[in-house]
Amino acid sequence: MEFEFSLDFQGQVEYIESENTDQFLEYELVLLFLVEKDLIPINERTEGLVTVESGMVYITYKTCTQVGEDWNDDVWNEGTSEHSVNDLLVE
């Protein structure tokens, strides 16, 4: 499973994109679960990629921590992490 995402400043899903569009609701639940576990930060905007493969969750994101006067002036921080599915479900 792999999908791209965007979250707004309230942690609401702006979009989810994946080759398997039939699974949108499942992807949204996974994404919100990861946000709830504080594995994906919420700032002005957060975009990234979630991959679930072989019992692991891989997260790559960039998050806008400060909105600039112009679109190109925004301040973005990037991050990556990986987590065992079993560890996430036990916590």
Coordinates of N, CA, C and O in Angstrom, one line a residue:
M1 N 0.9 -1.2 0.0 CA 0.0 0.0 0.0 C 0.9 1.2 0.0 O 1.9 1.3 0.8
E2 N 0.6 2.2 -0.9 CA 1.3 3.4 -0.9 C 0.4 4.5 -1.4 O -0.4 4.4 -2.3
F3 N 0.5 5.7 -0.7 CA -0.3 6.8 -1.1 C 0.4 8.1 -0.7 O 1.1 8.2 0.2
E4 N 0.1 9.2 -1.5 CA 0.5 10.5 -1.2 C -0.6 11.2 -0.5 O -1.8 10.9 -0.7
F5 N -0.3 12.2 0.3 CA -1.3 12.9 1.1 C -1.0 14.4 1.3 O 0.2 14.8 1.1
S6 N -2.0 15.1 1.7 CA -1.8 16.5 2.1 C -2.8 16.8 3.2 O -4.0 16.4 3.1
L7 N -2.3 17.4 4.3 CA -3.1 17.8 5.4 C -3.1 19.3 5.6 O -2.1 19.9 5.4
D8 N -4.2 19.8 6.1 CA -4.3 21.3 6.4 C -3.8 21.5 7.8 O -3.4 20.6 8.5
F9 N -3.9 22.8 8.2 CA -3.4 23.2 9.6 C -4.2 22.6 10.7 O -3.8 22.7 11.9
Q10 N -5.4 22.0 10.4 CA -6.2 21.4 11.5 C -6.1 19.9 11.5 O -6.8 19.2 12.2
G11 N -5.2 19.4 10.6 CA -5.1 17.9 10.5 C -6.1 17.3 9.6 O -6.3 16.0 9.6
Q12 N -6.9 18.1 8.9 CA -7.9 17.5 8.0 C -7.3 17.1 6.7 O -6.4 17.8 6.2
V13 N -7.7 16.0 6.1 CA -7.2 15.5 4.8 C -7.6 16.5 3.7 O -8.8 16.7 3.5
E14 N -6.6 17.0 3.0 CA -6.9 17.8 1.8 C -7.0 16.9 0.6 O -7.9 17.1 -0.3
Y15 N -6.1 16.0 0.5 CA -6.2 15.0 -0.6 C -5.4 13.7 -0.3 O -4.4 13.8 0.5
I16 N -5.8 12.7 -0.9 CA -5.0 11.4 -0.9 C -5.0 10.9 -2.3 O -6.0 10.9 -3.0
E17 N -3.8 10.6 -2.8 CA -3.6 10.1 -4.2 C -2.9 8.7 -4.1 O -2.0 8.6 -3.4
S18 N -3.5 7.8 -4.9 CA -2.9 6.5 -5.0 C -3.4 5.8 -6.3 O -4.4 6.2 -6.9
E19 N -2.6 4.8 -6.8 CA -3.0 4.1 -7.9 C -4.3 3.3 -7.7 O -5.1 3.1 -8.6
N20 N -4.6 2.9 -6.4 CA -5.7 2.2 -6.0 C -6.8 3.1 -5.4 O -6.8 3.3 -4.2
T21 N -7.6 3.7 -6.3 CA -8.5 4.8 -5.8 C -9.7 4.2 -5.0 O -10.4 4.9 -4.3
D22 N -9.9 2.8 -5.1 CA -11.0 2.2 -4.4 C -10.8 2.2 -2.9 O -11.7 1.9 -2.1
Q23 N -9.5 2.4 -2.5 CA -9.2 2.2 -1.1 C -9.1 3.6 -0.3 O -8.5 3.7 0.7
F24 N -9.7 4.6 -0.9 CA -9.5 6.0 -0.3 C -9.9 6.0 1.2 O -9.1 6.6 2.0
L25 N -11.0 5.4 1.6 CA -11.4 5.5 3.0 C -10.4 4.8 3.9 O -10.1 5.3 5.0
E26 N -9.9 3.6 3.5 CA -8.9 2.9 4.2 C -7.6 3.8 4.4 O -7.0 3.8 5.5
Y27 N -7.2 4.4 3.3 CA -6.0 5.2 3.3 C -6.2 6.4 4.3 O -5.3 6.8 5.0
E28 N -7.4 7.0 4.2 CA -7.7 8.1 5.1 C -7.6 7.7 6.6 O -7.1 8.4 7.4
L29 N -8.1 6.5 6.9 CA -8.1 6.0 8.3 C -6.6 5.7 8.7 O -6.3 6.1 9.9
V30 N -5.8 5.2 7.8 CA -4.4 5.0 8.1 C -3.7 6.3 8.4 O -3.0 6.5 9.4
L31 N -4.0 7.3 7.5 CA -3.3 8.6 7.7 C -3.7 9.3 9.0 O -2.9 9.8 9.7
L32 N -5.0 9.3 9.3 CA -5.5 9.9 10.6 C -4.9 9.1 11.8 O -4.6 9.8 12.8
F33 N -4.8 7.8 11.7 CA -4.2 7.0 12.8 C -2.7 7.5 13.0 O -2.3 7.7 14.1
L34 N -2.0 7.7 11.9 CA -0.6 8.1 12.0 C -0.5 9.5 12.6 O 0.4 9.8 13.4
V35 N -1.4 10.4 12.2 CA -1.4 11.7 12.8 C -1.7 11.7 14.3 O -1.1 12.3 15.1
E36 N -2.7 10.8 14.7 CA -3.1 10.7 16.1 C -1.9 10.2 16.9 O -1.7 10.5 18.1
K37 N -1.1 9.3 16.3 CA 0.1 8.8 17.0 C 1.3 9.8 17.0 O 2.4 9.5 17.4
D38 N 1.1 11.0 16.5 CA 2.1 12.0 16.3 C 3.3 11.6 15.5 O 4.4 12.1 15.7
L39 N 3.0 10.8 14.5 CA 4.1 10.4 13.6 C 4.2 11.3 12.3 O 5.2 11.3 11.6
I40 N 3.1 12.0 12.1 CA 3.0 13.0 11.0 C 2.7 14.3 11.7 O 1.6 14.4 12.3
P41 N 3.5 15.3 11.6 CA 3.3 16.6 12.2 C 2.2 17.4 11.5 O 2.0 17.3 10.3
I42 N 1.5 18.2 12.3 CA 0.5 19.1 11.8 C 1.0 20.6 12.0 O 1.3 21.0 13.1
N43 N 1.1 21.3 10.9 CA 1.5 22.7 10.9 C 0.6 23.4 9.9 O -0.6 23.0 9.8
E44 N 1.1 24.4 9.2 CA 0.2 25.1 8.3 C -0.3 24.2 7.2 O -1.4 24.3 6.7
R45 N 0.6 23.3 6.7 CA 0.3 22.3 5.7 C 1.4 21.2 5.8 O 2.5 21.5 6.0
T46 N 0.9 20.0 5.6 CA 1.9 18.8 5.6 C 1.5 18.0 4.4 O 0.4 17.7 4.1
E47 N 2.6 17.6 3.6 CA 2.4 16.8 2.5 C 3.4 15.6 2.6 O 4.5 15.8 3.2
G48 N 3.1 14.5 2.0 CA 4.0 13.4 2.0 C 3.6 12.1 1.4 O 2.6 12.1 0.6
L49 N 4.3 11.1 1.7 CA 4.1 9.7 1.2 C 4.1 8.7 2.3 O 5.0 8.8 3.2
V50 N 3.1 7.8 2.3 CA 3.1 6.7 3.3 C 3.2 5.4 2.5 O 2.4 5.2 1.5
T51 N 4.1 4.5 2.9 CA 4.2 3.2 2.3 C 4.1 2.2 3.4 O 4.8 2.3 4.4
V52 N 3.2 1.2 3.2 CA 3.1 0.1 4.2 C 3.5 -1.1 3.4 O 2.9 -1.5 2.4
E53 N 4.6 -1.8 3.9 CA 5.2 -2.9 3.1 C 5.9 -3.8 4.1 O 6.7 -3.4 4.9
S54 N 5.6 -5.1 4.0 CA 6.3 -6.1 4.7 C 6.3 -5.9 6.2 O 7.3 -6.0 6.9
G55 N 5.2 -5.4 6.8 CA 5.0 -5.2 8.2 C 5.6 -3.9 8.7 O 5.7 -3.7 9.9
M56 N 6.0 -3.0 7.8 CA 6.6 -1.7 8.2 C 5.8 -0.6 7.6 O 5.3 -0.7 6.5
V57 N 5.8 0.5 8.3 CA 5.2 1.8 7.8 C 6.4 2.8 7.5 O 7.1 3.1 8.5
Y58 N 6.5 3.2 6.3 CA 7.5 4.2 6.0 C 6.8 5.6 5.7 O 5.9 5.6 4.9
I59 N 7.3 6.6 6.3 CA 6.7 7.9 6.2 C 7.7 8.9 5.7 O 8.8 9.0 6.3
T60 N 7.4 9.6 4.7 CA 8.2 10.7 4.2 C 7.3 12.0 4.1 O 6.2 11.9 3.5
Y61 N 7.7 13.1 4.7 CA 6.9 14.2 4.6 C 7.7 15.5 4.6 O 8.9 15.6 4.9
K62 N 7.0 16.6 4.2 CA 7.5 17.9 4.4 C 6.3 18.7 5.0 O 5.2 18.5 4.6
T63 N 6.7 19.6 5.9 CA 5.6 20.3 6.6 C 6.0 21.8 6.6 O 7.1 22.2 6.9
C64 N 5.0 22.7 6.3 CA 5.2 24.1 6.3 C 5.0 24.6 7.7 O 3.9 24.6 8.3
T65 N 6.1 25.2 8.3 CA 6.1 25.7 9.6 C 5.8 27.2 9.7 O 5.5 27.7 10.8
Q66 N 6.0 27.8 8.6 CA 5.8 29.3 8.6 C 5.4 29.7 7.2 O 6.1 29.4 6.2
V67 N 4.3 30.4 7.1 CA 3.8 30.9 5.8 C 4.5 32.3 5.5 O 4.5 33.2 6.4
G68 N 5.1 32.4 4.3 CA 5.7 33.6 3.9 C 4.8 34.5 3.2 O 3.6 34.2 3.0
E69 N 5.3 35.7 2.9 CA 4.5 36.7 2.2 C 4.1 36.2 0.8 O 3.1 36.5 0.2
D70 N 5.1 35.4 0.2 CA 4.9 34.9 -1.2 C 5.0 33.4 -1.0 O 5.5 32.8 -0.1
W71 N 4.3 32.7 -2.0 CA 4.3 31.2 -2.0 C 5.7 30.6 -1.8 O 5.9 29.6 -1.1
N72 N 6.7 31.2 -2.5 CA 8.1 30.7 -2.4 C 8.8 31.0 -1.1 O 9.9 30.6 -0.9
D73 N 8.2 31.9 -0.3 CA 8.8 32.3 1.0 C 8.4 31.4 2.2 O 8.9 31.6 3.3
D74 N 7.5 30.4 1.9 CA 7.1 29.5 3.0 C 8.3 28.7 3.5 O 9.3 28.4 2.8
V75 N 8.3 28.4 4.8 CA 9.4 27.6 5.4 C 8.9 26.2 5.6 O 7.9 25.9 6.2
W76 N 9.7 25.3 5.0 CA 9.3 23.8 5.0 C 10.4 23.0 5.8 O 11.6 23.3 5.6
N77 N 10.0 22.1 6.6 CA 10.9 21.1 7.2 C 10.5 19.8 6.7 O 9.3 19.4 6.5
E78 N 11.5 18.9 6.5 CA 11.3 17.6 5.9 C 11.6 16.5 7.0 O 12.5 16.8 7.9
G79 N 11.0 15.4 6.9 CA 11.3 14.3 7.8 C 10.9 13.0 7.2 O 10.2 12.9 6.3
T80 N 11.6 11.9 7.8 CA 11.3 10.6 7.4 C 11.3 9.7 8.7 O 11.9 10.1 9.7
S81 N 10.5 8.6 8.6 CA 10.5 7.7 9.7 C 10.0 6.3 9.3 O 9.4 6.2 8.2
E82 N 10.4 5.3 10.0 CA 9.9 4.0 9.7 C 9.5 3.3 11.0 O 10.1 3.5 12.1
H83 N 8.4 2.5 11.0 CA 7.8 2.0 12.2 C 7.3 0.6 11.9 O 6.7 0.4 10.8
S84 N 7.4 -0.3 12.8 CA 6.8 -1.6 12.7 C 5.3 -1.5 12.9 O 4.9 -0.9 13.9
V85 N 4.5 -2.2 12.1 CA 3.1 -2.2 12.2 C 2.7 -2.7 13.6 O 1.9 -2.2 14.3
N86 N 3.4 -3.8 14.0 CA 3.1 -4.4 15.3 C 3.3 -3.4 16.5 O 2.5 -3.4 17.4
D87 N 4.4 -2.7 16.4 CA 4.7 -1.7 17.5 C 3.6 -0.6 17.5 O 3.2 -0.2 18.6
L88 N 3.2 -0.2 16.4 CA 2.1 0.9 16.3 C 0.8 0.4 16.9 O 0.1 1.1 17.6
L89 N 0.5 -0.9 16.7 CA -0.8 -1.4 17.2 C -0.7 -1.7 18.7 O -1.8 -1.7 19.3
V90 N 0.4 -1.9 19.2 CA 0.6 -2.2 20.7 C 0.5 -1.0 21.5 O 0.0 -1.0 22.6
E91 N 1.1 0.1 21.0 CA 1.2 1.4 21.7 C -0.2 1.9 22.2 O -1.2 1.8 21.5

